[in-house]
XYZ file of C-alpha atoms in Angstrom:
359
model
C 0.000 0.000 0.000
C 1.004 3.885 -0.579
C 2.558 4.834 2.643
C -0.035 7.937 4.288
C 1.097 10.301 6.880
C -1.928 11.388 9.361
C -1.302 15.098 10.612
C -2.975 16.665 13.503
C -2.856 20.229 14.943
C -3.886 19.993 18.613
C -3.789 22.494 21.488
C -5.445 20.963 25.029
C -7.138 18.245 23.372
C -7.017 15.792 26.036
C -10.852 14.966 26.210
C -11.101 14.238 22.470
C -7.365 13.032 21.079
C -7.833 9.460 22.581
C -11.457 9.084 20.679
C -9.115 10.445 17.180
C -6.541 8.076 17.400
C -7.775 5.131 18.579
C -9.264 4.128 15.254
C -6.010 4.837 13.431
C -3.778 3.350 15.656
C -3.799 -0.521 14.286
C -3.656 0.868 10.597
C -0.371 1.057 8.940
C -0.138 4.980 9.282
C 1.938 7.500 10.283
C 0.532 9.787 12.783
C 2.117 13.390 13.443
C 0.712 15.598 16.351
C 1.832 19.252 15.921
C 1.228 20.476 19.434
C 0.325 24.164 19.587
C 0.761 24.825 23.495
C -1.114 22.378 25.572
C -1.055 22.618 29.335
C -3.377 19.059 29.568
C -2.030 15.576 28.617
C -2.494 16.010 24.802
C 0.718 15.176 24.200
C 1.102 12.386 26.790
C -1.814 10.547 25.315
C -1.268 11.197 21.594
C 2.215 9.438 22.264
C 0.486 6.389 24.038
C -0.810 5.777 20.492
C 2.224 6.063 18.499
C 1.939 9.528 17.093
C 5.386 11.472 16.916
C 4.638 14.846 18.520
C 6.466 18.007 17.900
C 6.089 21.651 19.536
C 4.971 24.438 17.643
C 4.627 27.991 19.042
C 1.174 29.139 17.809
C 1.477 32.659 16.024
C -2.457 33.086 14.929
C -1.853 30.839 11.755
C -3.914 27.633 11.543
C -2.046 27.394 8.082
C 0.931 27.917 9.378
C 0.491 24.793 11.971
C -0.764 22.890 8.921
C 2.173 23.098 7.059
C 4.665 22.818 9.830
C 2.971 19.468 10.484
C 3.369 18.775 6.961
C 7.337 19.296 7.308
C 7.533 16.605 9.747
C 5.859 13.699 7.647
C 8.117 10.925 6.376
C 5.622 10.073 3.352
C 4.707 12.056 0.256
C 0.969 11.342 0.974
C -0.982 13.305 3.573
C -3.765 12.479 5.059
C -5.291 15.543 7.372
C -7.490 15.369 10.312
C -8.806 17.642 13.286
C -8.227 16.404 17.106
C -12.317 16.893 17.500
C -12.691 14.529 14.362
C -13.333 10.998 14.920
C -12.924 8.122 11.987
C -16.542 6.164 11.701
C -15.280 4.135 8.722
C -12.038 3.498 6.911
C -10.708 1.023 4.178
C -7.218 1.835 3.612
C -6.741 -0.571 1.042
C -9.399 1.292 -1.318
C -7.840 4.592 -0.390
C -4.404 3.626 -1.035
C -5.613 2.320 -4.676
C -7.591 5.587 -5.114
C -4.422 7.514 -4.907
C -2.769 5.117 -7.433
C -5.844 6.032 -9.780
C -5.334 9.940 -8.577
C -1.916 10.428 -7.585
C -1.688 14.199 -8.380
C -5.989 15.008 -7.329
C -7.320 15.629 -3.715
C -9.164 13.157 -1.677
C -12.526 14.386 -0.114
C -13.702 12.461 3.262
C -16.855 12.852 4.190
C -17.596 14.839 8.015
C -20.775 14.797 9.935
C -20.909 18.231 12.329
C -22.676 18.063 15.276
C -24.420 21.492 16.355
C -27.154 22.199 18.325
C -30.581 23.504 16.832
C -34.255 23.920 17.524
C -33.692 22.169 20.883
C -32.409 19.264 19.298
C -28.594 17.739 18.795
C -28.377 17.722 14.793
C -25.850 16.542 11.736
C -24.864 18.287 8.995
C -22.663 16.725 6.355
C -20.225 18.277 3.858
C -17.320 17.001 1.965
C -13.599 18.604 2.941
C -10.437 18.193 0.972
C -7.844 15.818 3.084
C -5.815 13.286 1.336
C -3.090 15.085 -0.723
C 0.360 14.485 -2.220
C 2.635 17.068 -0.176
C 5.308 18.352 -3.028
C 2.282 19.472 -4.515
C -0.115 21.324 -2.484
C -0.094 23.651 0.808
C -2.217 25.452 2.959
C -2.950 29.290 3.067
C -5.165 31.303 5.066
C -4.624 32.043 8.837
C -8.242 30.973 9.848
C -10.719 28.038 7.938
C -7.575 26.989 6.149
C -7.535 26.592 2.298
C -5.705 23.630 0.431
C -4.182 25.274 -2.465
C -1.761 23.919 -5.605
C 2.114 24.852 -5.236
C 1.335 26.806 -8.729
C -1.019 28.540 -6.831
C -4.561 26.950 -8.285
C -7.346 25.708 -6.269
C -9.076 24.673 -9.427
C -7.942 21.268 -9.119
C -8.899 17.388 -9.509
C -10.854 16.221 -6.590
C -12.102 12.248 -5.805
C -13.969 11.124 -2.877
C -12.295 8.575 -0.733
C -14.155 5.789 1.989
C -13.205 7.568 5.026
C -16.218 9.213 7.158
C -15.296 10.962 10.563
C -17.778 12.627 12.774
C -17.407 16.364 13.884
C -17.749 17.477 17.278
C -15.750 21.153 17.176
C -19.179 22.979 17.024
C -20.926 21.473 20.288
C -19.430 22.126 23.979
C -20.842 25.016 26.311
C -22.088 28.244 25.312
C -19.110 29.826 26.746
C -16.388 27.494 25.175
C -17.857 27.719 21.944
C -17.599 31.859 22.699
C -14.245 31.607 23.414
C -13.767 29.894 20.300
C -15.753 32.207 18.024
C -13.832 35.328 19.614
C -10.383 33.634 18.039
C -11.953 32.577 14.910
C -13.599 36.138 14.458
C -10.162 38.098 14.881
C -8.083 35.751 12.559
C -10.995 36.089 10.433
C -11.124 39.899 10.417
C -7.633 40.055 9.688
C -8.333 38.031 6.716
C -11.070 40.490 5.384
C -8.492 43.336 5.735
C -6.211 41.928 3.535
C -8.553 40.410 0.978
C -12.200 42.408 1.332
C -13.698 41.153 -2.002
C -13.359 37.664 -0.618
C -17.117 36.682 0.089
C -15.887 33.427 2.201
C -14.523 35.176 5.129
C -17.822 37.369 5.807
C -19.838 33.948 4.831
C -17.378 32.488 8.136
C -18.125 34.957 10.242
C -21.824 34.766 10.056
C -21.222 30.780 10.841
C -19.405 31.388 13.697
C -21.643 34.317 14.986
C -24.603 31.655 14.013
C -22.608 29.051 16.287
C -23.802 30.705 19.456
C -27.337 31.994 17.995
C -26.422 35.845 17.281
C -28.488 35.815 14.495
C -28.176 39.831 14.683
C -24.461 39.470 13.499
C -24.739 36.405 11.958
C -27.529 37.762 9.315
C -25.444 40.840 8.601
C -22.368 38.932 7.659
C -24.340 36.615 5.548
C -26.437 39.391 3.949
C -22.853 41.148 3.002
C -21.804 37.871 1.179
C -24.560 37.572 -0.192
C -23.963 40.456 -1.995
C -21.135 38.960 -4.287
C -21.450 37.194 -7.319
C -21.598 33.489 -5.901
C -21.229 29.959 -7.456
C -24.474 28.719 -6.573
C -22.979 24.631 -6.782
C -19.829 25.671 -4.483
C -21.495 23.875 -0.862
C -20.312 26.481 1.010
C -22.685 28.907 -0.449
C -25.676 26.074 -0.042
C -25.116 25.884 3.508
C -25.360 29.814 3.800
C -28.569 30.239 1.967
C -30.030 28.156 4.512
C -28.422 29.824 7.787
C -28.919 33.607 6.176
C -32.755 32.366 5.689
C -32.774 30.892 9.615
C -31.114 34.174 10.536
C -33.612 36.316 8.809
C -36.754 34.588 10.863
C -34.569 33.922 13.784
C -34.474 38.062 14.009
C -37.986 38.670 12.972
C -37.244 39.677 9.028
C -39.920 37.566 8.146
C -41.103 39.702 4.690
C -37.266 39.911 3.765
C -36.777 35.885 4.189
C -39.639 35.358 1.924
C -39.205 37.614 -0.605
C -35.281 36.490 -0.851
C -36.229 32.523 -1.106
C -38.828 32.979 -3.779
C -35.860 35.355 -5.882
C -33.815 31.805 -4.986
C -36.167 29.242 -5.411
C -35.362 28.624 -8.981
C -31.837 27.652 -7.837
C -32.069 26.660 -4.056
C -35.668 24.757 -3.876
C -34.359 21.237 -4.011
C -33.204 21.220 -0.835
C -35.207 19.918 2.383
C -33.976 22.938 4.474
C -34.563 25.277 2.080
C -38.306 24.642 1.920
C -38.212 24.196 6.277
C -37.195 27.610 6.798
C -39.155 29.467 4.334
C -42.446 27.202 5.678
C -41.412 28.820 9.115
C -41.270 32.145 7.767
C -45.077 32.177 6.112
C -46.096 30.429 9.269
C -44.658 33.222 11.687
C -46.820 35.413 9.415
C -49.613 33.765 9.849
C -50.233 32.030 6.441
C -50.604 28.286 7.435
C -51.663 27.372 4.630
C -48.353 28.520 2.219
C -46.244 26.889 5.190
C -48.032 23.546 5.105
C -47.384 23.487 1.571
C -43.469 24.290 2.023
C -43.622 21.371 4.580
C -44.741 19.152 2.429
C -42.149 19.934 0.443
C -39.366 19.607 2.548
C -40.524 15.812 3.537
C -40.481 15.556 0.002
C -37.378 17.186 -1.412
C -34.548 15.045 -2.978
C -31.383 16.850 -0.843
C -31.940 16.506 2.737
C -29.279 17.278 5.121
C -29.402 15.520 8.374
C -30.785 18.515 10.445
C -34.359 17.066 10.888
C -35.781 19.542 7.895
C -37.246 16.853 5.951
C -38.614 14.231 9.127
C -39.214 15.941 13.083
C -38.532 19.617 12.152
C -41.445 18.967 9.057
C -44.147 16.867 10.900
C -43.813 19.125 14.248
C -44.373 22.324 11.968
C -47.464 20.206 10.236
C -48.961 19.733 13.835
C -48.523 22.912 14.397
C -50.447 23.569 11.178
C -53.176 21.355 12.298
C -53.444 22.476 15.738
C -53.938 26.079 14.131
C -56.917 24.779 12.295
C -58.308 22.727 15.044
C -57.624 19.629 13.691
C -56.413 17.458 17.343
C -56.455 14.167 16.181
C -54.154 14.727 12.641
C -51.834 17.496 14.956
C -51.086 14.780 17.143
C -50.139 12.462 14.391
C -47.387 14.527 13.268
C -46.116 15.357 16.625
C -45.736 10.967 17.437
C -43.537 11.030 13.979
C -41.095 13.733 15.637
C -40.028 10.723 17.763
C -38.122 12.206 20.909
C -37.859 15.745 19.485
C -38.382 18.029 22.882
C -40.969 20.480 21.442
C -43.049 17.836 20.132
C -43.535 15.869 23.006
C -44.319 19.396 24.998
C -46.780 20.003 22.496
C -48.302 16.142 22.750
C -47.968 17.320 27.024
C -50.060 20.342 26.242
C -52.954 18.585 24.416
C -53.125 15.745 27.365
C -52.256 13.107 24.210
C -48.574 12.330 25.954
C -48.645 8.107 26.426
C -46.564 7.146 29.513
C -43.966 5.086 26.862
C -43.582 8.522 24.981
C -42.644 10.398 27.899
């Protein structure tokens, strides 16, 4: 097989390293740790399964860390994870034969996020670039690092590869993820200054303002990217249609969400989420009727991210529909096929319809 180096940037990771590496440690990898300051047992524990760790003093450059990692790989093939990213499924043998087939493209694994939303935990997939041949590519950017070609492209060959991990840097306390989006926000500020017409970094801010529900900031940042000329296929700008929408009804711009998802319908209506939020909208202005039908919709729609859009977050909205008409019986139908989403069961609690085995 095609010898891989895995390369990790960690700082205090001690309650999520051990849950990284243990699925990589019995696979014929190399691991690299570059440490970026801890003051836990990061270190300690990354070496109990066989990474090689090395110091690096942090100087506000996730790229930076990246690359210095990078330096300190014996192979030509890099594989690159996050400390709060933890493999669900791997088959080496296929990857190693993908890069054969690829040797010079970039492998894409497959991450599940974890966030919080609407009182309930929720996924969100996307696809990030990982598996790459190191004479060939870098990384640039202080903050939400960019893979880029040493010619300086990042129009280049991509290929997805059989590795899934599962995402867990967005959960934690209110006040850790805080702390986190107050670093994120000043790398990412300095990143505007030096390239303003770069619709990404306002796009980043918004998510990380979104992260701990300041929709207030989060809609402005979104609403500024927005204003760019935007590759409507690039996933990035999926994902913000949906959170500028849940930011517009999240601070009461109910007439502005609508009006901007029927301009984007066209483009944006295949997607579960897409038809969630604007149902919320018309239903916040009291048009049940246009909401049921975006509902509908949503169960129906052919993308559907694991957030709940298309299954609880639809049927709850439908018995709210219901209820609104005063139709009991088909309100608390929808709310039993929420399964254990909280507000559901509250509602099934309110109309005396909660069974002891649902509570």
């Amino acid at each position: 097989m095609i010898p891989i180096s895995v390369c990790i940037i960690a700082k205090n990771e001690e309650k999520n390293i051990a849950k990284c590496l243990a699925p990589l440690a019995d696979l014929p990898l190399e691991i690299i740790i570059a440490d970026t300051g801890s003051t836990d047992r990061t270190k300690e524990v990354a070496k109990q399964y066989g990474a090689k760790v090395y110091d690096f003093q942090w100087i506000d450059d996730f790229s930076a860390a990246r690359n210095f990692s990078i330096s300190k790989a014996s192979n030509d093939y890099i594989l690159v994870l996050d400390s709060d990213e933890f493999t669900v499924e791997i088959d080496i043998e296929e990857i190693s034969r993908l890069i054969e087939e690829n040797p010079d493209a970039v492998g894409m694994l497959v991450r599940d996020n974890t966030y919080e939303s609407n009182g309930a935990i929720t996924t969100c997939p996307d696809h990030v670039e990982r598996l790459f041949n190191k004479n060939l590519y870098h990384y640039e950017w202080s903050i939400h690092e960019q893979l880029v070609g040493d010619d300086g492209t990042s129009c280049y060959p991509r290929y997805e590869i059989p590795l899934s991990v599962h995402h867990v840097g967005y959960s934690g306390t209110l006040e850790e993820r805080k702390k986190k989006v107050e670093r994120n926000n000043q790398l990412l500020f300095r990143e505007i200054e030096k390239d303003p017409e770069n619709p990404y970094f306002y796009f980043q801010v918004g998510q990380s303002y979104n992260m701990i529900s300041d929709y207030e900031n989060a809609y402005k940042y979104y609403k500024k990217a927005m204003s760019f000329d935007l590759n409507p296929f690039e996933l990035w700008v999926k994902m913000m249609v949906n959170a500028y929408g849940n930011a517009m009804v999240n601070t009461g711009r109910l007439d502005e969400a609508i009006q901007t998802y029927n301009l984007l319908y066209d483009v944006f209506g295949d997607c579960a989420d897409f038809h969630g939020i604007l149902g919320v909208a018309y239903l916040n202005k009291n048009e049940p009727l246009k909401a049921m039908m975006e509902f509908v919709k949503a169960v129906n729609s052919p993308i559907a991210y694991e957030t709940g859009a298309n299954t609880y977050l639809a049927y709850n909205s439908m018995g709210i529909v219901n209820e609104m008409f005063g139709n009991i019986p088909e309100a608390i139908k929808f709310y039993r096929m929420c399964g254990d989403f909280p507000v559901a069961k509250e509602a099934l609690r309110k109309l005396g319809a909660l069974e002891e085995s649902e509570a």
